[in-house]
């Protein structure tokens, strides 16, 4: 019988392509035993946890107090969503913008789009500064619609936003109708437009940042992998006890970078951040053959109403693609156990696992006789926020405890600077409003209450 704790990452997860070339650092333990105390304990060693540690250490304010930092990771570094995603650094500059205008006004929505766009440069800059070898490619993200009505609806949204003065859309360029198929490379493409994005090897990016964390933090940083946190209790104000099967750490400040798994340690987030299972694959051609060239990354919408396949081209021409939500993201409670509140990344999604067989041959020009096949297939657990926005900052009613989680399957152009905001709040005692994070991300009691009272389950059940 399994002794698995119901809210912790499962054992023996599926193997993503990204983890087929591993660094010894991902099982790192700085010391054989846990430290007895640490000024800051970060729970979770994915993109959010490691980039938070990096920002703490590289902040000009760090030197004033030099707090000690411990990262506790249940499995290995980057074994969660970050090591299993699609590798797409693609800002969302139109999908959720209308909803954000409704909720936060034009200024709030513009702030969000610009925040996401600024990640492309921020990540490029840190990769160059720290000389991290992680296959960053600056590219154009080609958004392709096979259904004309669906494509035209989106074109209208973009035109309307432009008419309202959204300058962040200026980079979008629509393909002229006469050569949509030949330029996009997608068979049957009806509407297509592109804008600047990046593709990246997420695991190598985070492991590269981690090596810098260890270098800059030498005597102040302690990394402990394979160390799940069971619970956090209060000891006295500004002092917490972080409990693990390997012992307890006394911490002044605790940060939850646990994304999908947050509900296990913070029950008040149970309805605010849901685990949602997704699937991705690596498509390659048989050995000795060269994949037909593709010049873009893609967000491909093959179906009339719903779903998007997000798609990056590796430097060797092979493909990483995920999505296919329409094959499993059923909203009705009788039929949603394959993805909703499912934290099992050790198995595949039954209704999706064959979706990508023959995918390139079906949708891309010149791939018909390529022999392209699914080489690796895996699942990963996303943390869907009920209102689609992450929760960032000090946790309501828990002084000295912070959160940076709930990235709703879209963390690459959001997390790096969100975690910088948390670092500034912790080190400089700044208010949320004083750091550069979109207003809709603020961790508030109102958002938790709205989630608790939402009978539908939030945006997750409204948009496909
Ligand atoms: C299939 C898939 C495809 C995706 N594709 C893209 C994409 O192309 N572009 C994009 O922008 N986003 C994508 N995402 C989303 C993106 O991967 C996430 O938003 C991002 O990785 C979240 O990073 P994180 O650090 O918050 O979470 P994670 O990487 O999940 O890290 C959380 C860590 O916390 C650890 N943990 C949890 N509970 C505990 C505990 N109690 N004690 C100790 N440790 C704990 C976990 O083991 C995990 O390592 C995708 C996600 C999936 C699953």
PDB file of C-alpha atoms in Angstrom, residues 69-219:
ATOM      1  CA  UNK A  69      18.307  31.058   3.058  1.00  0.00           C
ATOM      2  CA  UNK A  70      17.195  27.429   2.920  1.00  0.00           C
ATOM      3  CA  UNK A  71      15.359  25.824  -0.003  1.00  0.00           C
ATOM      4  CA  UNK A  72      13.379  22.681   0.813  1.00  0.00           C
ATOM      5  CA  UNK A  73      12.286  20.628  -2.202  1.00  0.00           C
ATOM      6  CA  UNK A  74      10.089  17.524  -1.911  1.00  0.00           C
ATOM      7  CA  UNK A  75      11.635  15.739  -4.909  1.00  0.00           C
ATOM      8  CA  UNK A  76      14.578  16.989  -7.000  1.00  0.00           C
ATOM      9  CA  UNK A  77      15.114  20.589  -8.138  1.00  0.00           C
ATOM     10  CA  UNK A  78      12.872  21.360 -11.103  1.00  0.00           C
ATOM     11  CA  UNK A  79      10.996  18.071 -10.909  1.00  0.00           C
ATOM     12  CA  UNK A  80       7.622  19.897 -10.778  1.00  0.00           C
ATOM     13  CA  UNK A  81       5.926  21.850 -13.555  1.00  0.00           C
ATOM     14  CA  UNK A  82       9.126  23.726 -14.409  1.00  0.00           C
ATOM     15  CA  UNK A  83      10.905  20.557 -15.555  1.00  0.00           C
ATOM     16  CA  UNK A  84       7.844  19.288 -17.440  1.00  0.00           C
ATOM     17  CA  UNK A  85       6.545  22.288 -19.337  1.00  0.00           C
ATOM     18  CA  UNK A  86       6.545  23.355 -22.977  1.00  0.00           C
ATOM     19  CA  UNK A  87       9.634  25.586 -22.871  1.00  0.00           C
ATOM     20  CA  UNK A  88       7.698  28.534 -24.215  1.00  0.00           C
ATOM     21  CA  UNK A  89       8.577  32.047 -23.081  1.00  0.00           C
ATOM     22  CA  UNK A  90       5.515  33.554 -24.677  1.00  0.00           C
ATOM     23  CA  UNK A  91       3.915  36.652 -23.150  1.00  0.00           C
ATOM     24  CA  UNK A  92       0.118  36.684 -23.222  1.00  0.00           C
ATOM     25  CA  UNK A  93      -0.688  40.032 -24.780  1.00  0.00           C
ATOM     26  CA  UNK A  94      -4.222  39.387 -26.021  1.00  0.00           C
ATOM     27  CA  UNK A  95      -5.775  36.207 -24.538  1.00  0.00           C
ATOM     28  CA  UNK A  96      -6.641  37.383 -21.038  1.00  0.00           C
ATOM     29  CA  UNK A  97      -6.321  41.108 -21.639  1.00  0.00           C
ATOM     30  CA  UNK A  98     -10.077  41.795 -22.163  1.00  0.00           C
ATOM     31  CA  UNK A  99     -10.873  39.948 -18.909  1.00  0.00           C
ATOM     32  CA  UNK A 100      -8.173  41.931 -17.130  1.00  0.00           C
ATOM     33  CA  UNK A 101      -9.582  45.191 -18.440  1.00  0.00           C
ATOM     34  CA  UNK A 102     -12.934  44.222 -16.890  1.00  0.00           C
ATOM     35  CA  UNK A 103     -11.283  43.405 -13.577  1.00  0.00           C
ATOM     36  CA  UNK A 104      -8.454  45.929 -13.284  1.00  0.00           C
ATOM     37  CA  UNK A 105      -9.202  48.565 -15.894  1.00  0.00           C
ATOM     38  CA  UNK A 106      -7.131  49.407 -18.970  1.00  0.00           C
ATOM     39  CA  UNK A 107      -4.215  50.565 -16.833  1.00  0.00           C
ATOM     40  CA  UNK A 108      -4.139  47.303 -14.846  1.00  0.00           C
ATOM     41  CA  UNK A 109      -4.338  45.186 -18.005  1.00  0.00           C
ATOM     42  CA  UNK A 110      -1.587  47.225 -19.680  1.00  0.00           C
ATOM     43  CA  UNK A 111       0.571  46.764 -16.588  1.00  0.00           C
ATOM     44  CA  UNK A 112       0.092  42.994 -16.895  1.00  0.00           C
ATOM     45  CA  UNK A 113       0.907  42.821 -20.616  1.00  0.00           C
ATOM     46  CA  UNK A 114       3.993  44.990 -20.170  1.00  0.00           C
ATOM     47  CA  UNK A 115       5.087  42.887 -17.188  1.00  0.00           C
ATOM     48  CA  UNK A 116       4.908  39.723 -19.301  1.00  0.00           C
ATOM     49  CA  UNK A 117       6.662  41.362 -22.247  1.00  0.00           C
ATOM     50  CA  UNK A 118       9.453  42.622 -19.993  1.00  0.00           C
ATOM     51  CA  UNK A 119      10.251  39.017 -19.019  1.00  0.00           C
ATOM     52  CA  UNK A 120      11.626  38.223 -22.458  1.00  0.00           C
ATOM     53  CA  UNK A 121      14.366  40.826 -22.068  1.00  0.00           C
ATOM     54  CA  UNK A 122      14.877  40.218 -18.329  1.00  0.00           C
ATOM     55  CA  UNK A 123      15.429  36.507 -18.912  1.00  0.00           C
ATOM     56  CA  UNK A 124      17.682  37.099 -21.911  1.00  0.00           C
ATOM     57  CA  UNK A 125      19.694  39.556 -19.808  1.00  0.00           C
ATOM     58  CA  UNK A 126      20.174  37.215 -16.847  1.00  0.00           C
ATOM     59  CA  UNK A 127      21.089  34.311 -19.139  1.00  0.00           C
ATOM     60  CA  UNK A 128      23.734  36.468 -20.824  1.00  0.00           C
ATOM     61  CA  UNK A 129      24.988  37.962 -17.550  1.00  0.00           C
ATOM     62  CA  UNK A 130      25.313  34.602 -15.806  1.00  0.00           C
ATOM     63  CA  UNK A 131      26.334  32.770 -18.993  1.00  0.00           C
ATOM     64  CA  UNK A 132      23.705  30.066 -18.563  1.00  0.00           C
ATOM     65  CA  UNK A 133      23.686  27.495 -21.339  1.00  0.00           C
ATOM     66  CA  UNK A 134      19.947  26.807 -21.769  1.00  0.00           C
ATOM     67  CA  UNK A 135      19.199  27.014 -25.505  1.00  0.00           C
ATOM     68  CA  UNK A 136      17.446  30.386 -25.348  1.00  0.00           C
ATOM     69  CA  UNK A 137      16.167  31.262 -28.810  1.00  0.00           C
ATOM     70  CA  UNK A 138      14.550  34.616 -29.527  1.00  0.00           C
ATOM     71  CA  UNK A 139      11.867  33.984 -32.098  1.00  0.00           C
ATOM     72  CA  UNK A 140       8.431  34.995 -33.338  1.00  0.00           C
ATOM     73  CA  UNK A 141       5.471  33.177 -31.875  1.00  0.00           C
ATOM     74  CA  UNK A 142       3.163  32.289 -34.768  1.00  0.00           C
ATOM     75  CA  UNK A 143      -0.478  32.174 -33.654  1.00  0.00           C
ATOM     76  CA  UNK A 144      -2.385  30.073 -36.149  1.00  0.00           C
ATOM     77  CA  UNK A 145      -6.132  29.444 -36.452  1.00  0.00           C
ATOM     78  CA  UNK A 146      -7.471  26.722 -38.717  1.00  0.00           C
ATOM     79  CA  UNK A 147     -11.009  27.900 -38.110  1.00  0.00           C
ATOM     80  CA  UNK A 148     -11.656  31.207 -39.820  1.00  0.00           C
ATOM     81  CA  UNK A 149     -14.408  32.401 -37.477  1.00  0.00           C
ATOM     82  CA  UNK A 150     -12.305  31.719 -34.406  1.00  0.00           C
ATOM     83  CA  UNK A 151      -9.333  33.501 -35.960  1.00  0.00           C
ATOM     84  CA  UNK A 152     -11.437  36.481 -36.969  1.00  0.00           C
ATOM     85  CA  UNK A 153     -12.903  36.787 -33.476  1.00  0.00           C
ATOM     86  CA  UNK A 154      -9.375  37.114 -32.111  1.00  0.00           C
ATOM     87  CA  UNK A 155      -8.402  39.546 -34.867  1.00  0.00           C
ATOM     88  CA  UNK A 156     -11.343  41.706 -33.783  1.00  0.00           C
ATOM     89  CA  UNK A 157     -10.248  41.579 -30.113  1.00  0.00           C
ATOM     90  CA  UNK A 158      -6.773  42.752 -31.131  1.00  0.00           C
ATOM     91  CA  UNK A 159      -8.135  45.512 -33.370  1.00  0.00           C
ATOM     92  CA  UNK A 160     -10.441  46.724 -30.578  1.00  0.00           C
ATOM     93  CA  UNK A 161      -7.603  46.751 -28.067  1.00  0.00           C
ATOM     94  CA  UNK A 162      -5.415  48.668 -30.505  1.00  0.00           C
ATOM     95  CA  UNK A 163      -8.206  51.184 -31.011  1.00  0.00           C
ATOM     96  CA  UNK A 164      -8.214  51.694 -27.238  1.00  0.00           C
ATOM     97  CA  UNK A 165      -4.535  52.620 -27.370  1.00  0.00           C
ATOM     98  CA  UNK A 166      -2.894  49.340 -26.274  1.00  0.00           C
ATOM     99  CA  UNK A 167       0.568  50.008 -27.641  1.00  0.00           C
ATOM    100  CA  UNK A 168       1.897  46.710 -26.332  1.00  0.00           C
ATOM    101  CA  UNK A 169       0.182  45.131 -29.350  1.00  0.00           C
ATOM    102  CA  UNK A 170       2.301  47.071 -31.850  1.00  0.00           C
ATOM    103  CA  UNK A 171       4.662  44.118 -32.295  1.00  0.00           C
ATOM    104  CA  UNK A 172       1.833  41.899 -33.606  1.00  0.00           C
ATOM    105  CA  UNK A 173       1.975  41.354 -37.333  1.00  0.00           C
ATOM    106  CA  UNK A 174      -0.808  39.539 -39.265  1.00  0.00           C
ATOM    107  CA  UNK A 175       0.147  37.418 -42.259  1.00  0.00           C
ATOM    108  CA  UNK A 176      -1.494  38.540 -45.502  1.00  0.00           C
ATOM    109  CA  UNK A 177      -4.302  36.196 -46.551  1.00  0.00           C
ATOM    110  CA  UNK A 178      -2.685  35.153 -49.835  1.00  0.00           C
ATOM    111  CA  UNK A 179       0.275  33.382 -48.240  1.00  0.00           C
ATOM    112  CA  UNK A 180      -0.829  32.333 -44.761  1.00  0.00           C
ATOM    113  CA  UNK A 181      -0.198  28.633 -45.382  1.00  0.00           C
ATOM    114  CA  UNK A 182       3.155  29.013 -47.074  1.00  0.00           C
ATOM    115  CA  UNK A 183       4.550  31.497 -44.567  1.00  0.00           C
ATOM    116  CA  UNK A 184       3.209  29.885 -41.393  1.00  0.00           C
ATOM    117  CA  UNK A 185       3.949  26.369 -42.683  1.00  0.00           C
ATOM    118  CA  UNK A 186       0.595  25.167 -41.290  1.00  0.00           C
ATOM    119  CA  UNK A 187      -1.775  23.297 -43.592  1.00  0.00           C
ATOM    120  CA  UNK A 188      -5.225  24.845 -43.782  1.00  0.00           C
ATOM    121  CA  UNK A 189      -4.223  27.964 -41.812  1.00  0.00           C
ATOM    122  CA  UNK A 190      -6.902  30.647 -42.112  1.00  0.00           C
ATOM    123  CA  UNK A 191      -5.685  33.411 -39.784  1.00  0.00           C
ATOM    124  CA  UNK A 192      -2.132  33.839 -38.488  1.00  0.00           C
ATOM    125  CA  UNK A 193      -0.123  36.532 -36.736  1.00  0.00           C
ATOM    126  CA  UNK A 194       3.180  36.646 -34.889  1.00  0.00           C
ATOM    127  CA  UNK A 195       5.012  38.559 -32.171  1.00  0.00           C
ATOM    128  CA  UNK A 196       8.324  38.358 -30.329  1.00  0.00           C
ATOM    129  CA  UNK A 197       8.762  35.445 -27.927  1.00  0.00           C
ATOM    130  CA  UNK A 198      11.434  33.086 -26.692  1.00  0.00           C
ATOM    131  CA  UNK A 199      12.011  29.383 -26.315  1.00  0.00           C
ATOM    132  CA  UNK A 200      14.182  27.892 -23.626  1.00  0.00           C
ATOM    133  CA  UNK A 201      15.304  24.702 -21.870  1.00  0.00           C
ATOM    134  CA  UNK A 202      13.593  25.531 -18.542  1.00  0.00           C
ATOM    135  CA  UNK A 203      15.436  22.928 -16.453  1.00  0.00           C
ATOM    136  CA  UNK A 204      18.849  24.164 -17.619  1.00  0.00           C
ATOM    137  CA  UNK A 205      17.837  27.778 -16.997  1.00  0.00           C
ATOM    138  CA  UNK A 206      16.831  27.039 -13.401  1.00  0.00           C
ATOM    139  CA  UNK A 207      19.792  24.752 -12.707  1.00  0.00           C
ATOM    140  CA  UNK A 208      22.047  27.522 -14.081  1.00  0.00           C
ATOM    141  CA  UNK A 209      20.437  30.009 -11.683  1.00  0.00           C
ATOM    142  CA  UNK A 210      20.829  27.500  -8.862  1.00  0.00           C
ATOM    143  CA  UNK A 211      24.569  27.205  -9.459  1.00  0.00           C
ATOM    144  CA  UNK A 212      24.775  30.999  -9.109  1.00  0.00           C
ATOM    145  CA  UNK A 213      22.688  30.860  -5.927  1.00  0.00           C
ATOM    146  CA  UNK A 214      25.205  28.431  -4.465  1.00  0.00           C
ATOM    147  CA  UNK A 215      28.140  30.527  -5.663  1.00  0.00           C
ATOM    148  CA  UNK A 216      26.839  33.894  -4.426  1.00  0.00           C
ATOM    149  CA  UNK A 217      25.344  32.489  -1.243  1.00  0.00           C
ATOM    150  CA  UNK A 218      28.227  30.139  -0.380  1.00  0.00           C
ATOM    151  CA  UNK A 219      28.049  30.333   3.444  1.00  0.00           C
TER     152      UNK A 219
END
